[in-house]
Structures are given as structure tokens and as C-alpha cells.
Coordinates of C-alpha atoms in Angstrom, one line a residue:
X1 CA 70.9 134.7 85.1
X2 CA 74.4 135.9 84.0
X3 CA 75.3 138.8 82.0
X4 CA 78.5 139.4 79.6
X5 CA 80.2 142.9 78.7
X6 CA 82.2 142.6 75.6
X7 CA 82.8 145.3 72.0
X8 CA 82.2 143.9 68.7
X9 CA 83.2 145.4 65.5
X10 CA 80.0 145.5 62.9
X11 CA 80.9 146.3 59.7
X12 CA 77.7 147.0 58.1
X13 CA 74.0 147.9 58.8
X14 CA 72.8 144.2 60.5
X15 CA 69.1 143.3 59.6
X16 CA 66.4 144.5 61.9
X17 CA 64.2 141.2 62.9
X18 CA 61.0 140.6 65.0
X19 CA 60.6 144.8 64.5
X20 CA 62.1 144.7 68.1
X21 CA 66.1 144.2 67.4
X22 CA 68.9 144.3 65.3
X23 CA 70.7 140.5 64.5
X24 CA 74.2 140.5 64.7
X25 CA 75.0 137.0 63.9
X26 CA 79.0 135.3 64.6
X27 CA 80.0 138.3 65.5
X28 CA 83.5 137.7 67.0
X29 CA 84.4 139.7 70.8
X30 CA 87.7 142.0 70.7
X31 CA 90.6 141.6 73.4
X32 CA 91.4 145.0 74.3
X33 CA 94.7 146.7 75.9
X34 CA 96.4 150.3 76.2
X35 CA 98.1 149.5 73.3
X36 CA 97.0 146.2 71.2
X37 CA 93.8 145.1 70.2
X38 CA 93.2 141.9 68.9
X39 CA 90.1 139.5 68.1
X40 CA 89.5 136.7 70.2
X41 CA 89.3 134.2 67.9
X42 CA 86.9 130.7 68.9
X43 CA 84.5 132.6 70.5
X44 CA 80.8 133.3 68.1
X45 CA 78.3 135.8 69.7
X46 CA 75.0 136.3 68.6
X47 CA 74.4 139.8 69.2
X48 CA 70.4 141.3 69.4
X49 CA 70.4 144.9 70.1
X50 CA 68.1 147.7 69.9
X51 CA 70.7 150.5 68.6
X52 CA 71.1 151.4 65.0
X53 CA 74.0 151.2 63.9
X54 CA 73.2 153.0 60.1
X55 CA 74.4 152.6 56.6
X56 CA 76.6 155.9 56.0
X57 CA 80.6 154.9 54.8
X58 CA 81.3 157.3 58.4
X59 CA 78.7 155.0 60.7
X60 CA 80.6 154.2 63.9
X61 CA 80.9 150.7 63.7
X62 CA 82.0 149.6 67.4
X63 CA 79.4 148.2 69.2
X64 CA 80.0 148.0 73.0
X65 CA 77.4 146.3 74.9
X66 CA 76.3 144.4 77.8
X67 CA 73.0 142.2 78.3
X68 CA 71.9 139.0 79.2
X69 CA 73.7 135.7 78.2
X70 CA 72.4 132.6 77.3
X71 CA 74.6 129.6 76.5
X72 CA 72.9 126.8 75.2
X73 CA 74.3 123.3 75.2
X74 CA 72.9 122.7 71.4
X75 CA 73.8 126.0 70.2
X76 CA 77.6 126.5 68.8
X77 CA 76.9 130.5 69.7
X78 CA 76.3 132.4 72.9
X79 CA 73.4 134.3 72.2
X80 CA 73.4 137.8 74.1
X81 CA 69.9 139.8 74.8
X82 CA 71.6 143.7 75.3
X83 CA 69.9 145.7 77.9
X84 CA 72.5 148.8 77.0
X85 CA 74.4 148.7 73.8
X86 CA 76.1 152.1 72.0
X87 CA 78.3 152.1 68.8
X88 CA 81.5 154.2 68.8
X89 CA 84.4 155.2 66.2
X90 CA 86.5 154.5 68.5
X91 CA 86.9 151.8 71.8
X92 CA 86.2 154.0 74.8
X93 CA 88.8 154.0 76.9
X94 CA 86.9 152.2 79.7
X95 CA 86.5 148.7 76.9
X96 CA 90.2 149.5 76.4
X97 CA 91.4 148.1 79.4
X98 CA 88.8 144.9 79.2
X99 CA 91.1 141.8 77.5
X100 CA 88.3 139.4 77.6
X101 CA 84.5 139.4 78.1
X102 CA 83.3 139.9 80.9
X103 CA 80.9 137.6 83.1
X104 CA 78.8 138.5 85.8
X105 CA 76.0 136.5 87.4
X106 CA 75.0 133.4 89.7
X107 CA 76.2 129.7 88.7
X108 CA 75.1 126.6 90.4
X109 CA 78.0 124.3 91.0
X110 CA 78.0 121.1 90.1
X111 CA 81.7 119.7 91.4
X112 CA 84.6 121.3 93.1
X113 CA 88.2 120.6 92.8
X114 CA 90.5 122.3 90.7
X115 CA 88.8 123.5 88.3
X116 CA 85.1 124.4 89.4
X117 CA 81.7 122.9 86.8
X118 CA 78.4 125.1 86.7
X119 CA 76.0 125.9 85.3
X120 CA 73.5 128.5 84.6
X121 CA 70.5 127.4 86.2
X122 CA 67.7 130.1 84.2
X123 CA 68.5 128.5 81.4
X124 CA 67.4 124.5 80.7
X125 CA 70.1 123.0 78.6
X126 CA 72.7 125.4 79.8
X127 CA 76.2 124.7 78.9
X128 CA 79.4 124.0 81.7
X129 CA 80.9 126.6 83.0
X130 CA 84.6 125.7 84.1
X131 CA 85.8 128.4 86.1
X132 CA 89.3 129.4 88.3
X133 CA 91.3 131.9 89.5
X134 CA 94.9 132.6 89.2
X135 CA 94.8 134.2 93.2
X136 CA 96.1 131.3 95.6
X137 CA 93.5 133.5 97.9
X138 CA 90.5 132.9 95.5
X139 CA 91.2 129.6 94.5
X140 CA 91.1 128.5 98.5
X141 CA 87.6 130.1 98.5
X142 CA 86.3 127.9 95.1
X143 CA 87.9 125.1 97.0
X144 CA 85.2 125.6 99.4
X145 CA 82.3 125.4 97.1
X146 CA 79.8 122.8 98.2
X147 CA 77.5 121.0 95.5
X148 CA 74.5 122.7 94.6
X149 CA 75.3 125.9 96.1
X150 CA 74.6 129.1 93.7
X151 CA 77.2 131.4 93.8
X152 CA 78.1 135.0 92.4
X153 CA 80.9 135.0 89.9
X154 CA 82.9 137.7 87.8
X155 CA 85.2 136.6 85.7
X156 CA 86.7 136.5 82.2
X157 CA 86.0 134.8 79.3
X158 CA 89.4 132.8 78.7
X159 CA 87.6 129.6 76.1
X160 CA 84.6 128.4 74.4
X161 CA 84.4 124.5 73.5
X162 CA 81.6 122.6 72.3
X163 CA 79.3 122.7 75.8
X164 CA 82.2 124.2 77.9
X165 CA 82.7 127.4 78.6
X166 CA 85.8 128.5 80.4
X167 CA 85.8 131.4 83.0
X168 CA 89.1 133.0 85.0
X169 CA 87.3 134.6 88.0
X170 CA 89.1 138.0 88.5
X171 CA 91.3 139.1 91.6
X172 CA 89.8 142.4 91.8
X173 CA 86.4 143.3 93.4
X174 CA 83.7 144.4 91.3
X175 CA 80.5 146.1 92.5
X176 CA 77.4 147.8 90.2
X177 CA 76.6 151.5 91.7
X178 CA 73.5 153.1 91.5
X179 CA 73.2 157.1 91.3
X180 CA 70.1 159.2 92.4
X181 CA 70.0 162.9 90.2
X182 CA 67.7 164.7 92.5
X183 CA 65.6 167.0 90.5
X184 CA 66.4 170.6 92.4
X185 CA 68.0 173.3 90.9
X186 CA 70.5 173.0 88.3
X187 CA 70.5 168.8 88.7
X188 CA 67.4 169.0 86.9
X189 CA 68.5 170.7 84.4
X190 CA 71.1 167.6 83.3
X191 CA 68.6 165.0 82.7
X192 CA 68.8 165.1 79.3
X193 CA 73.1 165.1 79.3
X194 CA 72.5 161.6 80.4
X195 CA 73.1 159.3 77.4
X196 CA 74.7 156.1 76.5
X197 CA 78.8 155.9 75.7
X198 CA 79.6 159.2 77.4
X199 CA 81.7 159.7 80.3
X200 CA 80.5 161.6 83.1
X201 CA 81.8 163.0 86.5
X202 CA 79.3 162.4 89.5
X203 CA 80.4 163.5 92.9
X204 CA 78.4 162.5 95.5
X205 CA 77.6 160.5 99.0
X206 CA 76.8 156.8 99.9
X207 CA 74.0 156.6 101.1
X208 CA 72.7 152.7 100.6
X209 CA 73.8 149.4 100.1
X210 CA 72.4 146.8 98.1
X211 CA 73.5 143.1 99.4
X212 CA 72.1 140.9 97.2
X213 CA 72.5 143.2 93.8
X214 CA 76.1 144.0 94.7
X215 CA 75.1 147.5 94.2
X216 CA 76.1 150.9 95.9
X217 CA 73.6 153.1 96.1
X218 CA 75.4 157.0 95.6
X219 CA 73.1 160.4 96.1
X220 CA 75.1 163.0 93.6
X221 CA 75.7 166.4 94.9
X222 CA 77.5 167.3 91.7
X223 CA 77.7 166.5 88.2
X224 CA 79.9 167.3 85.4
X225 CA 79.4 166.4 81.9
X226 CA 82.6 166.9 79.3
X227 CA 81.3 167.4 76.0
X228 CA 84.4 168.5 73.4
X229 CA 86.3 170.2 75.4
X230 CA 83.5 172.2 77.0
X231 CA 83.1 170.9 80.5
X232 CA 79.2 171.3 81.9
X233 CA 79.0 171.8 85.6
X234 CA 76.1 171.7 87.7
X235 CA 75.3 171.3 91.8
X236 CA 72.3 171.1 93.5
X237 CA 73.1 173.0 96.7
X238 CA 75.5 175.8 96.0
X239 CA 76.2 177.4 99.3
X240 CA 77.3 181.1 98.9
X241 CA 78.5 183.1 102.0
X242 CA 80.6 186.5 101.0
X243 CA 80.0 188.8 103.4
X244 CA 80.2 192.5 103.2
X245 CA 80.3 192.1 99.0
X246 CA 78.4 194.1 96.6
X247 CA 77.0 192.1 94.3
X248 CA 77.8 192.8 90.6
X249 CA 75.1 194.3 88.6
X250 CA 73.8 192.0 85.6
X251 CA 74.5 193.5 82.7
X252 CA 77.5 195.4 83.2
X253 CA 80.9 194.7 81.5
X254 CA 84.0 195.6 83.8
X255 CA 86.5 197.6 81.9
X256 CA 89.9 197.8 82.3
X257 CA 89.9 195.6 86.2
X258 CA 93.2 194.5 87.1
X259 CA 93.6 190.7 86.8
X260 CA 96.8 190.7 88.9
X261 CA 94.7 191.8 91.9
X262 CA 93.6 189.5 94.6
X263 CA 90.2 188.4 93.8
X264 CA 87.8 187.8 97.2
X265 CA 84.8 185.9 95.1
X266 CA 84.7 182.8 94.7
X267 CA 84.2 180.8 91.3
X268 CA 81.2 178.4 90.8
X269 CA 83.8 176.0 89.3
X270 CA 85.6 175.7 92.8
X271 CA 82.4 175.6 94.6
X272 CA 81.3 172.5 91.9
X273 CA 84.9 170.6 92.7
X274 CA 85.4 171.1 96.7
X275 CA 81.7 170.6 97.7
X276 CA 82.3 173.8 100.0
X277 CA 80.8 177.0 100.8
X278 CA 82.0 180.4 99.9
X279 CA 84.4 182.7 102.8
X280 CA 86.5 185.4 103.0
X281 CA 89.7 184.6 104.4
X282 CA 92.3 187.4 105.1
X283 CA 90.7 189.8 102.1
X284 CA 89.2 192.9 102.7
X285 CA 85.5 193.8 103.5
X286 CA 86.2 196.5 100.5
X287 CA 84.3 195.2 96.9
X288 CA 86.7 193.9 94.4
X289 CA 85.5 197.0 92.1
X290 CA 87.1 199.3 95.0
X291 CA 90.6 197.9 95.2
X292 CA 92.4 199.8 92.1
X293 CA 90.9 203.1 94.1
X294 CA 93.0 202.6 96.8
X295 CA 96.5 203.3 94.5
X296 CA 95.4 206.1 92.7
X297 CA 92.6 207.4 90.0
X298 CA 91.0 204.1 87.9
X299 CA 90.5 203.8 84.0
X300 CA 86.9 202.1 84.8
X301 CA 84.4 203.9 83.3
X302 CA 82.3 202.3 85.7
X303 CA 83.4 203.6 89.1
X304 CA 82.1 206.7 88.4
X305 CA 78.5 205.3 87.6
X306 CA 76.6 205.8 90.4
X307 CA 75.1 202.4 92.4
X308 CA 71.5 201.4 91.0
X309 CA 71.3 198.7 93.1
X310 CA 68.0 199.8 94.3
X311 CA 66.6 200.7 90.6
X312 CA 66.2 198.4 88.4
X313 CA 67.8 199.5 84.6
X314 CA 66.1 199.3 81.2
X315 CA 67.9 197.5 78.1
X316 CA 68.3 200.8 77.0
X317 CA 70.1 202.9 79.6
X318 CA 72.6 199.5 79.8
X319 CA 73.4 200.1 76.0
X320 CA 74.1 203.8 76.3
X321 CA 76.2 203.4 79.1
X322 CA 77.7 200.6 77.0
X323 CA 78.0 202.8 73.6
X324 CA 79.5 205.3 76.2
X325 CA 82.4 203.2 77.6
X326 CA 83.3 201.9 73.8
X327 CA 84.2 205.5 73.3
X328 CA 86.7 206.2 76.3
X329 CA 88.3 203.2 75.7
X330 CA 89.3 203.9 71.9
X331 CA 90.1 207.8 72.9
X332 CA 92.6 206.6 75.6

């Protein structure tokens, strides 16, 4: 079985057939570059995927997808079965750097020589695939092909004749990863971030191989998911050591602290980024509400609250002290 990753441009709401898939029929694949893109013109797709795409005038009408291929001998069209499919306003930037379609899968050769003949061998009346590299290095390798050996290929999509389909095999290595969300603590709480066409930041460790898949397999530690502007950041083990702190009280707004003061805490957002735990390195064992003491009387209406760390305080006696502060701060 080979798969194909390509982006279409779908102008209009296709028909919905079989009540299992939308029928995108000649649909022509887009060559795609940091600065041009262009249709590839001889190549015909037919396109069956589950997402809608919608009749608005403002329905995204990009369609990138990747699924199953099947290229038949007696079919003019390469008919593609999507297992994941998304449509966009715009090409993500990821498609943007893709200038043909891509082909991934196992061929059975047929011949050897300069230019390498297989074909697909899950499909009966599969077409030729005529495949070589522009790499000296990979082009020694095909030369080693034997005759009915099934090999793994990735490669573009250069040319499609009548039963021939030609492939350039890329110089770059290619691999599919596989990540494992544990669901502890604040992972657990992303499950639902996880959709197709957006771009997500997973931090994590390998932990598995799979040989014959071609498939890392990575445990995530972190995750962060952009959405806007508005970056979402979550870890599953956040390890906080600050010794000799007092912790702040929830609830409480610190007036008038001095941002140009060293701060001893550390943010969650570095914890999320460097993986590491919390310490105090050349700070004081003093809390970081304590420091403006130290050069002479403090504006904070706070400091002179006494601690209630062992009492816990009602809604109400937060708001008065609230109400309270408001009014020093406009008669200063």
C-alpha cells in the first residue's frame, strides 16, 4: 500500500456520495514554494474525503490531505482514499515547502537499471511506477535493487502518463513519529487542543522505535498549543523546589511591588521550555514581598496585613481588604 500527501484547491461545496465521503473529481495537485505556487498541470486526482468543506462565499477552500493511493492501469485518475484531510484559507506553511506530491509506501520492483519499474502490489492492475534519484548516493542503492524485491520508497511526484507514473525518490530521510499524551495533570487537560491543521509544540523523550512502520515512538513531557497569539502551555510533571519562600496567598493583588527588583520565583513558562526544576541560586532566603523593606518604608498596602497563612479567608474579608487598598492608592 502507498500513500500520497498533496493540497488541492476546491472551489465549491463537492457532492457528498455513498453517505460516507465527499467526491472531488479532477481535482488538479498544487506545486508549492516560499514564494510561488503553481498547479501541476497533467496530473488528475480523484479526491474522497470525509471533511466538509461548506457552501459560505468565506469557506476555506484549501484542502490538504493525505490518504491511501490507488493508481489503476485503466483509470486516467489516481484515486486517493484520505485517512486525514483539513481545508484552510490559506497553504500552511508546512504544504508550503512541499513542490510536488508526496509518495510514501512499498513497491515491488520489476527491473533495475537506470530508471527503476514497480509496481504497487495491493492493487491488481496497478500502474508502473518509474522511479530515480538525483543523489549519485541513492541511485547506487536502486542500482542494487533485485527483481521481486518490495522496497520502501519516498519520493515526489515529478509525471503521470497513461500507465506510468514517474517518482524522484528524495535525498532526505523521512520518518512518521508517534506521540503518547499521558493523561496526568495538566496533559489531560489538552486532549481536546488536538485537532487537524493546527501546529503544535510537543517536547518530549524517545522512548521506542518502530522498524518496519518507520515510526519514532516520542513520550511528551510538554506541550504547547499556539492559538492567535495566545500560547497554551501545559507539563505533566512540574517540579517546584524554592526553599525558604512564602508562598503567595490566592487572592491577593500585590500593589505597588518593584519590577526592577531581582525576582527569586520561578515562572511556569520557563519551567514548561527547559524541562527543569525550580532553585535558588545566589538570591536571598528573604520572600520577594520583603525586599523593598530592606531600603526603607514600602507603599504596599499589604506588608502591613498580617500573615493568614494558617486561616483560611472568606470572599468577603478579600474584597474589603481589596475596597481598602483602592482607596490608598488614589489618596497617595
Amino acid at each position: 500500500m502507498i500513500e500520497i500527501e498533496s493540497c488541492i484547491y476546491v472551489p465549491e461545496e463537492p457532492p457528498f456520495v455513498d453517505r460516507q465521503h465527499y467526491r472531488i473529481q479532477d481535482s488538479t495537485p498544487w506545486a508549492c514554494t516560499d514564494a510561488t505556487m503553481v498547479p501541476i498541470l497533467g496530473h488528475l486526482f480523484d479526491v474522497y474525503t470525509s471533511a466538509p468543506r461548506g457552501d459560505s462565499d468565506n469557506a476555506a477552500s484549501w484542502l490538504t490531505f493525505q490518504g491511501r493511493c490507488i493508481a489503476r492501469y485503466s483509470e486516467p485518475n489516481i484515486a486517493i482514499l484520505c485517512n486525514s484531510s483539513s481545508y484552510h484559507n490559506e497553504i500552511p506553511h508546512r504544504h508550503r515547502r512541499i513542490p510536488y506530491p508526496i509518495v510514501r509506501g512499498y513497491l515491488k520492483v520489476l527491473d533495475q537499471g537506470v530508471n527503476c519499474l514497480a509496481l504497487d502490489p495491493d492493487v491488481s492492475d496497478s500502474v508502473l511506477f518509474r522511479f530515480s534519484s538525483k543523489s549519485s548516493a541513492i541511485q547506487n542503492s536502486l542500482g542494487e535493487l533485485n527483481p521481486g524485491q518490495i522496497v520502501y520508497v519516498s519520493a515526489y511526484l515529478t509525471k503521470h502518463l497513461t500507465g506510468i507514473v514517474d517518482l524522484e525518490v528524495k535525498a532526505q530521510v523521512q520518518f512518521k513519529t508517534q506521540y503518547i499524551i499521558g493523561g496526568r495533570k495538566n496533559l489531560a487537560n489538552t486532549f481536546g487542543l488536538f485537532q487537524l491543521g493546527r501546529e503544535i509544540l510537543i517536547s518530549g523523550h524517545i522512548t521506542g522505535y518502530e522498524h518496519h512502520q518507520f515510526m519514532w515512538i516520542v513520550t511528551a513531557i510538554s506541550v504547547s498549543v499556539t492559538v492567535g497569539h495566545q500560547p497554551i502551555n501545559s507539563q505533566a510533571l512540574i517540579n517546584t523546589q524554592v526553599s525558604d519562600t512564602k508562598p503567595r496567598r490566592p487572592g491577593l493583588i500585590t500593589v505597588g511591588e518593584d519590577l526592577s527588583q531581582p525576582q527569586s520565583e520561578c515562572s511556569v513558562e520557563a519551567q514548561v521550555l527547559a524541562s527543569s526544576s525550580c532553585t535558588l541560586e545566589g538570591a536571598d532566603a528573604d520572600p520577594v514581598q520583603n525586599q523593598g523593606a530592606k531600603l526603607g518604608t514600602s507603599n504596599n498596602y499589604y506588608d502591613s496585613v498580617a500573615s493568614t497563612s494558617g486561616k483560611k479567608r472568606t470572599k468577603k474579608e478579600i474584597l474589603a481588604d481589596a475596597k481598602r487598598a483602592r482607596l490608598n492608592i488614589s489618596s497617595a
